[in-house]
Coordinates of C-alpha atoms in Angstrom, one line a residue:
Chain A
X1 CA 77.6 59.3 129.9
X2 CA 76.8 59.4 133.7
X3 CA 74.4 58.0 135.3
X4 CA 74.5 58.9 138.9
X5 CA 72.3 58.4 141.5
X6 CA 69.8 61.7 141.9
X7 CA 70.5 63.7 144.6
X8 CA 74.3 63.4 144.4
X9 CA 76.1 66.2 143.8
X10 CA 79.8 65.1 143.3
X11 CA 81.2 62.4 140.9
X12 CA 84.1 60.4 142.7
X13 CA 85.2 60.0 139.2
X14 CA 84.1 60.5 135.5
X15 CA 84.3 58.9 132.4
X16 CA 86.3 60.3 129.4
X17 CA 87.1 59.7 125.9
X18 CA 90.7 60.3 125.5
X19 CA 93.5 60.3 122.7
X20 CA 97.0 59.1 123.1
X21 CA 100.2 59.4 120.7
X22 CA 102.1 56.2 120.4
X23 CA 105.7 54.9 119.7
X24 CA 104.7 51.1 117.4
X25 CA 107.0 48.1 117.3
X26 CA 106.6 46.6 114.4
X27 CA 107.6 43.0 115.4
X28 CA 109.0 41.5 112.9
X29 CA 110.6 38.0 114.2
X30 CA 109.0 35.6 117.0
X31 CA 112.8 34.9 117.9
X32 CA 112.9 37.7 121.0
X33 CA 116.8 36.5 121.9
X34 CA 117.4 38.1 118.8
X35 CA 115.3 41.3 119.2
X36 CA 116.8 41.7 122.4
X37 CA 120.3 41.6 121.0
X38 CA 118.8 44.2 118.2
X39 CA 117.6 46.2 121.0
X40 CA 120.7 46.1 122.8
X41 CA 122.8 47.4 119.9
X42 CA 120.5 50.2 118.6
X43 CA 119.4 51.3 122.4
X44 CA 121.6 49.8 124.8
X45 CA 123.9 52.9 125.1
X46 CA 120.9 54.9 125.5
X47 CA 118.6 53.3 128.2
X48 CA 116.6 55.9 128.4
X49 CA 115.7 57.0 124.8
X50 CA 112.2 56.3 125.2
X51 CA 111.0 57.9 127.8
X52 CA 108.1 55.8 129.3
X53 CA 106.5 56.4 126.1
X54 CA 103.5 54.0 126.0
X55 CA 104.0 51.3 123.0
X56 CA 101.4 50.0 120.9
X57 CA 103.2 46.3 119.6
X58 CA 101.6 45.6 116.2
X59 CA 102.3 42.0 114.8
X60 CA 101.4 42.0 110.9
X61 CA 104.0 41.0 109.4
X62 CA 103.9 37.7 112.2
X63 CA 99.7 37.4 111.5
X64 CA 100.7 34.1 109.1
X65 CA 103.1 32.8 111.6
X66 CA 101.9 29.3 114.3
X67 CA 104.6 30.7 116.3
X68 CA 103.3 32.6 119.4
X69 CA 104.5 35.3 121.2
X70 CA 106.2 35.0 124.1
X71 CA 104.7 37.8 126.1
X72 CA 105.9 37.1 129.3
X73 CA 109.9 37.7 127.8
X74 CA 109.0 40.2 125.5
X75 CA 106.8 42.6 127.8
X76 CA 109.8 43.1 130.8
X77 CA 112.3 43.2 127.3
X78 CA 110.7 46.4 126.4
X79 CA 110.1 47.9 130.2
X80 CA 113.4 47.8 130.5
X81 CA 114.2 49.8 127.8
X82 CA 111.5 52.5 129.6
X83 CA 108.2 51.7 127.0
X84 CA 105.1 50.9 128.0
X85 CA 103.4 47.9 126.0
X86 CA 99.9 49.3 126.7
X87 CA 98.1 47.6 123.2
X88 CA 98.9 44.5 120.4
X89 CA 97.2 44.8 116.7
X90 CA 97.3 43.2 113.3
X91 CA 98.3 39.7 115.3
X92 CA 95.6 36.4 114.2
X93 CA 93.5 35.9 116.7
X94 CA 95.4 33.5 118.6
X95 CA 98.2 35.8 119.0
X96 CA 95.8 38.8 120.0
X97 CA 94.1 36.0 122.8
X98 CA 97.1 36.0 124.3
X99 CA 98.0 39.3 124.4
X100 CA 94.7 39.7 126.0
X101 CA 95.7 37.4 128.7
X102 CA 98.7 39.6 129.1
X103 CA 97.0 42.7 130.0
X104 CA 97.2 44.0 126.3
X105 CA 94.4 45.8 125.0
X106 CA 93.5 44.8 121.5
X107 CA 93.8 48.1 119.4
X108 CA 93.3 47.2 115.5
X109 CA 91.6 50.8 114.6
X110 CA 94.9 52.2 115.7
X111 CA 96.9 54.1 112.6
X112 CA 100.4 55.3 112.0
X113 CA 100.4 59.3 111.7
X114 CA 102.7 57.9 108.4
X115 CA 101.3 54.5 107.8
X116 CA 104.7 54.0 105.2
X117 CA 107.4 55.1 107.6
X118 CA 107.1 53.7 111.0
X119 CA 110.9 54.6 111.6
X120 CA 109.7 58.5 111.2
X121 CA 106.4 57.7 113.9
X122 CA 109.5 56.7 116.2
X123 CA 111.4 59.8 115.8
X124 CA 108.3 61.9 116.2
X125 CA 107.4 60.3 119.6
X126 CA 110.4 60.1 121.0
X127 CA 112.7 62.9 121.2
X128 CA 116.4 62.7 121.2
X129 CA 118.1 61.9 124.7
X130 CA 119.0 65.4 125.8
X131 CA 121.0 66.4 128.9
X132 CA 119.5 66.9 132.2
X133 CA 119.8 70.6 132.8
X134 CA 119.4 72.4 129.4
X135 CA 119.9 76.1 130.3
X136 CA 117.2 78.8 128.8
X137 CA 118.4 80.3 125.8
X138 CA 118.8 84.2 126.6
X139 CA 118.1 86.5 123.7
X140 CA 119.1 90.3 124.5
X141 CA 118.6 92.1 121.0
X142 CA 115.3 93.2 120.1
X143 CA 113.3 90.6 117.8
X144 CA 111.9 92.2 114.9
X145 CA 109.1 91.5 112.3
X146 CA 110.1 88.3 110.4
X147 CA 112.2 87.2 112.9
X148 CA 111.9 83.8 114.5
X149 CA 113.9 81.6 118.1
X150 CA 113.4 78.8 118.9
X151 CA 114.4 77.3 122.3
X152 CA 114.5 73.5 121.5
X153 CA 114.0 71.5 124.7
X154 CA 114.3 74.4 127.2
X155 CA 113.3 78.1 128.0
X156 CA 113.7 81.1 126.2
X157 CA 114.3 84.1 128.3
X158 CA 114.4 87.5 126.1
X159 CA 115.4 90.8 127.5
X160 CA 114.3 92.9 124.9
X161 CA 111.1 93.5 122.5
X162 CA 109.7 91.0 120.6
X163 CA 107.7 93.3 117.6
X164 CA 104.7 92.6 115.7
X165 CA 105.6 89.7 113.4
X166 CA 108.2 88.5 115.1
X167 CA 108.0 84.9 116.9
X168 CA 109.3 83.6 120.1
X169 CA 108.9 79.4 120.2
X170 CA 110.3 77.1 123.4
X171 CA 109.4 74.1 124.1
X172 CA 109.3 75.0 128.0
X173 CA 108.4 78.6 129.5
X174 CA 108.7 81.9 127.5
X175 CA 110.2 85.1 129.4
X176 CA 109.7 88.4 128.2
X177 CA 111.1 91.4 130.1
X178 CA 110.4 93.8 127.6
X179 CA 106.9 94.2 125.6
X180 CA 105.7 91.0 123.9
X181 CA 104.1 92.0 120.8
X182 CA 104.9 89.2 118.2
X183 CA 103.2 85.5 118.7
X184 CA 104.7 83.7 121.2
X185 CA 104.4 79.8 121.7
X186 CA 105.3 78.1 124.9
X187 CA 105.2 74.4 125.4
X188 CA 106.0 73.7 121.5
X189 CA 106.2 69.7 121.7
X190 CA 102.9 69.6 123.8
X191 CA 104.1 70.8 127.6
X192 CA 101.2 71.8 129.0
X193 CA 102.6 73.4 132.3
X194 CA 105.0 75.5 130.5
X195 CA 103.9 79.2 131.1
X196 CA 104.7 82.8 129.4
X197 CA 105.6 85.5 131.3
X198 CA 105.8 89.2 129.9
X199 CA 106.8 92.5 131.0
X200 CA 103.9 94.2 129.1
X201 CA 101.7 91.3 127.3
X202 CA 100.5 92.9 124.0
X203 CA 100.9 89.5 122.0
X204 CA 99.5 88.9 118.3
X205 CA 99.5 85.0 119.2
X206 CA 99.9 83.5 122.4
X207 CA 99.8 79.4 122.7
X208 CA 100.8 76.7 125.7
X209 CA 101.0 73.1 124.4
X210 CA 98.9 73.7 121.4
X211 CA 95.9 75.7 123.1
X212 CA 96.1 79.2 121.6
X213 CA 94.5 82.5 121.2
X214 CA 95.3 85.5 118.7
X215 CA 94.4 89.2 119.8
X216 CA 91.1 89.2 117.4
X217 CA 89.7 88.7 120.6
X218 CA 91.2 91.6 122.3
X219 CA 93.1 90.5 125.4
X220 CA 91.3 91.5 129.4
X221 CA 92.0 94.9 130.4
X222 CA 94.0 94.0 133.6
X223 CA 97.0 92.3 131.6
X224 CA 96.8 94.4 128.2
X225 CA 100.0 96.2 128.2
X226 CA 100.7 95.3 131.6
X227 CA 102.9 92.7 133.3
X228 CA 101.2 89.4 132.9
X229 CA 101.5 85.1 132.7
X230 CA 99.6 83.5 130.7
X231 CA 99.5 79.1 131.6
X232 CA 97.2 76.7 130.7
X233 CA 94.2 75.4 132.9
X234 CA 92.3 72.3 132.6
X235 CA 88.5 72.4 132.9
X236 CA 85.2 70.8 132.2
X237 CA 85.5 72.1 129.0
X238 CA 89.2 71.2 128.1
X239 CA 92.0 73.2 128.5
X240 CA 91.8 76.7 128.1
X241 CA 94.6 79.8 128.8
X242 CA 94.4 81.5 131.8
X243 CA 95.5 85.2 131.5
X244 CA 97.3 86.7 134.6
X245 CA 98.5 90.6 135.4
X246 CA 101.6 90.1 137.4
X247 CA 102.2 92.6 140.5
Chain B
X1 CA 137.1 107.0 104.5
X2 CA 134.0 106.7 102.8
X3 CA 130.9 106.3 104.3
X4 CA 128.3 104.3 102.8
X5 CA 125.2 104.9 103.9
X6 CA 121.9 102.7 102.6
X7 CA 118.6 104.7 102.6
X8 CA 115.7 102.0 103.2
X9 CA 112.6 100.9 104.2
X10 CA 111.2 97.8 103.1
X11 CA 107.5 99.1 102.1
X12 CA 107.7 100.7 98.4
X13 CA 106.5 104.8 98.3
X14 CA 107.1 105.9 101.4
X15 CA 110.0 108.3 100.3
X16 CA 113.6 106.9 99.7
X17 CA 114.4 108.1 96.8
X18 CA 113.1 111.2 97.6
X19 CA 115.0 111.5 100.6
X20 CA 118.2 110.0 98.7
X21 CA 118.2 112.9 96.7
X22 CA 117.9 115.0 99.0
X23 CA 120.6 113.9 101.3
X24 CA 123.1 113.3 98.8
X25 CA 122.7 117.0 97.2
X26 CA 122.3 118.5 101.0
X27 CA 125.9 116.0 102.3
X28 CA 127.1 117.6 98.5
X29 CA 126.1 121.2 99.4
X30 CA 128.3 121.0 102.6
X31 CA 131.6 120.3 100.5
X32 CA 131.8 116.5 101.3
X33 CA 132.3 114.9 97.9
X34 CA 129.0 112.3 97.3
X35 CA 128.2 109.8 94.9
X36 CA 124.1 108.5 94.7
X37 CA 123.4 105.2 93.6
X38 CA 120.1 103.7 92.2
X39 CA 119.8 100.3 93.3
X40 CA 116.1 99.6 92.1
X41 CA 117.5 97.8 88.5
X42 CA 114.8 97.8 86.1
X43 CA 112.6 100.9 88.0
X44 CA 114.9 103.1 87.8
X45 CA 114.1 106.6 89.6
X46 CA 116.4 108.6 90.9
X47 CA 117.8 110.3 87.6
X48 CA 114.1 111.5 87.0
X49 CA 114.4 112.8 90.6
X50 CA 117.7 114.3 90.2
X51 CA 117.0 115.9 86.7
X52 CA 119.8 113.8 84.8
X53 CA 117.7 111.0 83.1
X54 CA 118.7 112.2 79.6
X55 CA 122.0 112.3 80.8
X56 CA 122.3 108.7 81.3
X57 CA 124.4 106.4 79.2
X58 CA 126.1 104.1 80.9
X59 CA 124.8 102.5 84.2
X60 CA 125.6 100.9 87.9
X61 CA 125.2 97.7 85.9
X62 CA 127.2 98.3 83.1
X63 CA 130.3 99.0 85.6
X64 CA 129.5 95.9 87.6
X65 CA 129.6 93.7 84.3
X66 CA 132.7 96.1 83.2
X67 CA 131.0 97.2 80.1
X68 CA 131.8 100.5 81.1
X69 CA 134.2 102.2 83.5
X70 CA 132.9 104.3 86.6
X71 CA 133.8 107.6 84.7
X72 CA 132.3 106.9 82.2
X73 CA 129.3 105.5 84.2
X74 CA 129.4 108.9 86.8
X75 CA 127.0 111.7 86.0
X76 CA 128.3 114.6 87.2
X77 CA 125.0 117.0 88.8
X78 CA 123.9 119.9 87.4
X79 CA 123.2 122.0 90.6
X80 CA 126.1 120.6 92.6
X81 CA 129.9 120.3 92.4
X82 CA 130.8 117.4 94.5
X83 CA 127.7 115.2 93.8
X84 CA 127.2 112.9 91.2
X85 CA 125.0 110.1 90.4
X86 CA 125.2 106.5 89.2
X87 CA 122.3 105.5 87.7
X88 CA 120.2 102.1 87.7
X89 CA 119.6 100.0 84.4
X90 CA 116.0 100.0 83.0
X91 CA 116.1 97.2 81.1
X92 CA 118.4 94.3 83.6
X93 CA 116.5 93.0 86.5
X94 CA 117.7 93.0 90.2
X95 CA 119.8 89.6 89.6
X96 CA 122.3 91.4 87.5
X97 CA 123.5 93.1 91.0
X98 CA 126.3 90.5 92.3
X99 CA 127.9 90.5 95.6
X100 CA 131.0 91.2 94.4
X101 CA 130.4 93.4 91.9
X102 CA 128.5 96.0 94.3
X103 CA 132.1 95.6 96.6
X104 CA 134.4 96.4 93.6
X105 CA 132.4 99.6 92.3
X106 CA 132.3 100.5 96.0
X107 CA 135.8 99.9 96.3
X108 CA 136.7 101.7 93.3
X109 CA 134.2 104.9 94.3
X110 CA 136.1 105.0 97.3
X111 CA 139.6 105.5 95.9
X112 CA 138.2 107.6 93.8
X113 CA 137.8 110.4 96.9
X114 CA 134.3 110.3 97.5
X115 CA 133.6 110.4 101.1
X116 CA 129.9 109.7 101.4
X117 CA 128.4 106.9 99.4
X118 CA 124.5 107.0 99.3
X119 CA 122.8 103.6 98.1
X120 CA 119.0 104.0 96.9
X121 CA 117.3 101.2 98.1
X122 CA 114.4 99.7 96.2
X123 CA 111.4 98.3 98.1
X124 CA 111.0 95.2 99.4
X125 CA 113.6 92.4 101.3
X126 CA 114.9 90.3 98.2
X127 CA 118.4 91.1 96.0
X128 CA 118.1 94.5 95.3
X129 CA 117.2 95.5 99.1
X130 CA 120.1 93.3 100.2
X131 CA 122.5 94.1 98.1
X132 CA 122.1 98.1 98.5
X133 CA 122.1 97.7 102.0
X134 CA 125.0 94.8 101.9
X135 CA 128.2 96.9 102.5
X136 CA 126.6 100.1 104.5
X137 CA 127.8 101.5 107.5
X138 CA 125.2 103.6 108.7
X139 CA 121.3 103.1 107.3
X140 CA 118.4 105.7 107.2
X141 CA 115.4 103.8 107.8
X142 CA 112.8 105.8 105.9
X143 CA 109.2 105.2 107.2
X144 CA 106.0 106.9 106.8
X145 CA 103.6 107.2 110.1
X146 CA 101.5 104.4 109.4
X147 CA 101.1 100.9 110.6
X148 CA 102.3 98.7 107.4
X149 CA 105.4 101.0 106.9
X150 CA 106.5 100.8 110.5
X151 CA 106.0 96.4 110.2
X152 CA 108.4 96.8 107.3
X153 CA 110.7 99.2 108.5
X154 CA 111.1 96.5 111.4
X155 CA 111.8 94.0 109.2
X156 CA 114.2 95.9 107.4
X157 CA 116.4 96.8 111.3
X158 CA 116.0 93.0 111.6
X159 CA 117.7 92.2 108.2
X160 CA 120.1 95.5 108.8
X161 CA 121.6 93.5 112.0
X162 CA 121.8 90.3 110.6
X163 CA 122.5 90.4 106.9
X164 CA 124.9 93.1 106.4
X165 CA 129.1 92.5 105.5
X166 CA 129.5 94.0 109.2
X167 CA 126.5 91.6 110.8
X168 CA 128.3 88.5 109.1
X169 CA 131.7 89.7 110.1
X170 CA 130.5 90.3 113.7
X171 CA 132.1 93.6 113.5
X172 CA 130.4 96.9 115.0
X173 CA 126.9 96.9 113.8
X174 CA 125.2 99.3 110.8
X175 CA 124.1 102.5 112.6
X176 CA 120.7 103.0 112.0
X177 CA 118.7 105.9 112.0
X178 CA 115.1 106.8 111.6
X179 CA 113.4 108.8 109.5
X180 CA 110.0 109.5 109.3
X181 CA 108.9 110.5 106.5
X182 CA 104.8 112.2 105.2
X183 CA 104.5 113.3 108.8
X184 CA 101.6 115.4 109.3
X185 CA 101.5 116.8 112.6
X186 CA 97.5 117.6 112.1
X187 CA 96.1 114.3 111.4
X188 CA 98.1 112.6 114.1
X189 CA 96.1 114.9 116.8
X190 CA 93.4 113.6 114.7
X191 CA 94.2 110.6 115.0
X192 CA 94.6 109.5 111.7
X193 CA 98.6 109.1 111.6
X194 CA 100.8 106.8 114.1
X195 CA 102.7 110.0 116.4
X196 CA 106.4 109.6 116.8
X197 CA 106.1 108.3 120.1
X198 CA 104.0 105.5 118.7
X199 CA 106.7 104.6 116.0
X200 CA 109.4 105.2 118.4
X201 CA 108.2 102.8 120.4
X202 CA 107.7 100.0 117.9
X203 CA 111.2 100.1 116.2
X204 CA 113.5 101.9 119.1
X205 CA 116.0 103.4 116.9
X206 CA 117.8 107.1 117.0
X207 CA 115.1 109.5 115.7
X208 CA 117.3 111.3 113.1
X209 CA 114.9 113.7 111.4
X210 CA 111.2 114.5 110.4
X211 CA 110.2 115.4 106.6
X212 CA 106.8 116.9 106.9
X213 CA 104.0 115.8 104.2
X214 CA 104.4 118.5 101.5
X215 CA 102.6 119.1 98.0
X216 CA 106.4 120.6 97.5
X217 CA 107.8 117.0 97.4
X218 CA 106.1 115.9 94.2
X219 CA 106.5 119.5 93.0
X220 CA 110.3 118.9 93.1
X221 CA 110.6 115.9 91.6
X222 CA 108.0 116.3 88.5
X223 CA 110.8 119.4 88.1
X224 CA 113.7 117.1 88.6
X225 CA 114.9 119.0 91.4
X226 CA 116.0 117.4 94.8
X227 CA 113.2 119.1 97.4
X228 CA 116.2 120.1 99.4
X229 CA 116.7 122.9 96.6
X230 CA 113.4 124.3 97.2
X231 CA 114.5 127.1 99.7
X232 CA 112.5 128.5 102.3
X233 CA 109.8 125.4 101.5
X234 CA 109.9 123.4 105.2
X235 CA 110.6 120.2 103.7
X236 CA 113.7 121.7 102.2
X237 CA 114.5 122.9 105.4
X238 CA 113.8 119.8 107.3
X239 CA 116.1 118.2 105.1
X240 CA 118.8 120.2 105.8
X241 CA 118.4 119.4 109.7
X242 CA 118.6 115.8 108.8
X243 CA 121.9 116.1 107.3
X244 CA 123.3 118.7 109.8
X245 CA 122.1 116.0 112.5
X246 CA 123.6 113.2 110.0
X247 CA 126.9 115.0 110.5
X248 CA 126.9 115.4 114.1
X249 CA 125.4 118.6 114.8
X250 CA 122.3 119.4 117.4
X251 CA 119.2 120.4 115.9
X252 CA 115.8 120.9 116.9
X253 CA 112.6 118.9 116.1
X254 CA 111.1 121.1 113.8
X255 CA 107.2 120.6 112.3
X256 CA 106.8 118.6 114.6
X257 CA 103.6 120.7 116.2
X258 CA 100.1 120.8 115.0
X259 CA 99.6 123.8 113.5
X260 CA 95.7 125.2 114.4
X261 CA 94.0 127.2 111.4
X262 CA 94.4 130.9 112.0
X263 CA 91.4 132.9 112.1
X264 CA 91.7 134.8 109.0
X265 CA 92.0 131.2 107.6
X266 CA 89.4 129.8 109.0
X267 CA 87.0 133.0 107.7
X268 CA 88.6 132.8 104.0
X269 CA 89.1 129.0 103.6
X270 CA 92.1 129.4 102.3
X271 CA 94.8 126.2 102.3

């Protein structure tokens, strides 16, 4: 993969393979006055539903249409409404030249997650507007085996023990001031700075954005049972949790 | 007033009915008027426990589908003057239990002058569970000093504070209480049983009593005797502290200490 020059010891930069999720427009009419009005009405109240989620435009239903694209409308249409038209696929290949000559890239292996319901790919990758300051949910009353909170979109602050089988979920940082003894998940929809904090860290399952670990492999002596954050880190290797006594 | 109180646990054989019995007959034994009632339709236990199974010919679901009337239904004890039990069906499952069925007999027990109400909860979390526990007011959490018991017994407090008539009516929650149950003081030193302080720790509820593990427990009940009858026996007598603590009075830990062999017992062998 790289091929420096011997001797060198540091890269300026290096060369990854790299996965992205995607919101697809399936563009269904050449006509973009129209789109735009369609955009208008189903967005326009809501300028920033996406939020600068990157756009992969994919024109098979157009591929037996002469009619081009017009590219230089359609690709400010869409910034506007905060996407980012990074790739074209399924167009013929006179639609995916131009494209090209757009600063598309062409992206025909891409797949829908649901290849029938591209209106449920759009609600995956783009979460409902939500309010600027969503305040941490605060549990007080002990969480117990079976039991399960969820802070959607914000933090989850609990002031009392969370017991074996019993599972704490937020999409942004987890607070524990009591022991944390049931799985805890931080960073549910993929927030890779979100962080769990713990008064005594003895958790079954402890995950950040997806990276987790369970206590078969017993947790470091200097945060077992003691006050502790665990965040993610990323490394040569991909991200890994980092495990952290608090004093 | 009466009291209901649900004796409960999630995990199956780790002593409620046991206990129910006991309790009932010791609450009975102080002059409070007490009713016991099986909730585990269709394994029905506590008549065998309480020596009255050939007693029984009307049930707790035979009321509830007013096929019979509670005095009818009522089985007055043999030992006891102010206890009496209402038995479970053998032969309905735990679906036959209805919300407002359980209410009405409860109800009706109530203005009939008993003051304590003891609901023998079968094992595990579905009807049956919920429904004996649905209309308590205070709940002994029965769990034996191992790992699997004390996960359920948590799961059980969790479904205590958020299933109950009081949880859903947001008004002062069930008082629970915990009860550990098969303790043996010598194989926690040993390590082989969870201590109280490791239980304590898990579930963080009122420590209300300690029944030690006793051969005179399955004694009692092949006899059909509550073990609270057997005298001088320490489970008996652990018992009673439970319900003198039940009822507000202070009372030490007892068998609570691991007892060393003596040396005349360690020269004979004897048990």
């Amino acid at each position: 993969m790289s091929s420096a020059a011997p001797g060198l010891t540091a890269h300026l930069f290096e060369v990854k393979s790299a996965q992205l999720p995607l919101v697809t427009l399936l563009l269904k009419s050449t006509h973009l006055n129209e789109v735009a009005n369609e955009l208008q009405q189903r967005y326009g109240n809501n300028p920033d539903f996406f939020a600068g989620d990157p756009l992969l435009i994919d024109l098979c239903v157009l591929r037996d249409s002469e009619e081009s694209v017009e590219w230089s409308f359609l690709l400010p249409l869409l910034r506007r409404y905060h996407l980012m038209p990074v790739a074209v696929k399924g167009g013929n290949p006179k639609q995916m030249q131009s494209a090209l000559q757009a600063g598309l890239a062409q992206a025909d292996e891409a797949t829908y997650i649901r290849a029938d319901a591209a209106g449920q790919t759009y609600a995956q990758a783009a979460p409902a507007p939500e309010p600027e300051l969503l305040p941490a949910l605060i549990v007080d009353k002990p969480l117990r085996s079976g039991q399960q909170v969820y802070a959607r979109g914000r933090d989850l602050v609990v002031l009392a023990m969370v017991n074996p089988g019993a599972e704490v979920i937020a999409d942004g940082h987890i607070h524990v001031f009591a022991p944390l003894r049931g799985k805890a998940i931080a960073g549910a929809r993929g927030y890779t700075d979100a962080r769990i904090f713990a008064a005594s860290l003895e958790a079954e399952l402890i995950s950040i954005a997806g990276v987790y670990r369970t206590s078969d492999k017993p947790l470091p002596a200097n945060v077992q049972g003691r006050p502790a954050q665990v965040r993610l880190q990323a490394g040569p290797d991909g991200e890994k949790l980092v495990l952290e006594p608090i004093n | 007033m009466a009291k209901i109180v649900v004796v409960t646990s999630g995990k199956g054989g780790v002593g409620k009915t046991t206990t129910s019995a006991s309790f009932a007959t010791g609450l009975a034994l102080k002059g409070f008027k007490t009713v016991v009632i099986d909730f585990d339709v269709g394994l029905r236990n506590l008549d065998l426990v309480m020596g009255c199974e050939r007693r029984v010919v009307y049930d707790f679901i035979n009321v509830i589908h007013n096929e019979a009337n509670l005095n009818q239904a009522l089985i007055k004890d043999k030992q006891c003057e102010n206890l009496y039990v209402l038995a479970a069906s053998q032969t309905r499952d735990k679906d036959a239990l209805t919300q407002e069925g359980v209410g009405r007999v409860l109800t009706e027990l109530a203005n009939m002058g008993f003051e304590y109400i003891v609901c023998d909860s079968p094992a595990g979390i579905e009807t049956g569970a919920l429904m004996a526990m649905h209309y308590a007011d205070e709940a002994l959490v029965v769990t034996n000093p191992e790992v699997s018991s004390v996960r359920d017994s948590d799961r059980i407090l969790g479904m205590l504070g958020s299933k109950t008539q009081r949880a859903i009516d947001g008004k002062e929650p069930v008082k629970e209480h915990l009860l550990i149950t098969r303790y043996n003081p010598n194989r926690v030193e040993e390590g082989q049983m969870l201590s109280l302080e490791d239980i304590h720790d898990i579930l963080r509820i009122e420590l209300i009593g300690v029944i030690p593990e006793s051969e005179i427990v399955l004694q009692a009940s092949n006899e059909g005797l509550p073990a609270i009858h057997k005298d001088g026996s320490d489970v008996s007598e652990a018992y009673k502290d439970l319900v003198d603590r039940f009822l507000g009075h202070e009372r030490p830990l007892r068998f609570v200490e691991a007892v060393k062999p003596g040396f005349f017992k360690r020269l004979f062998g004897g048990r």
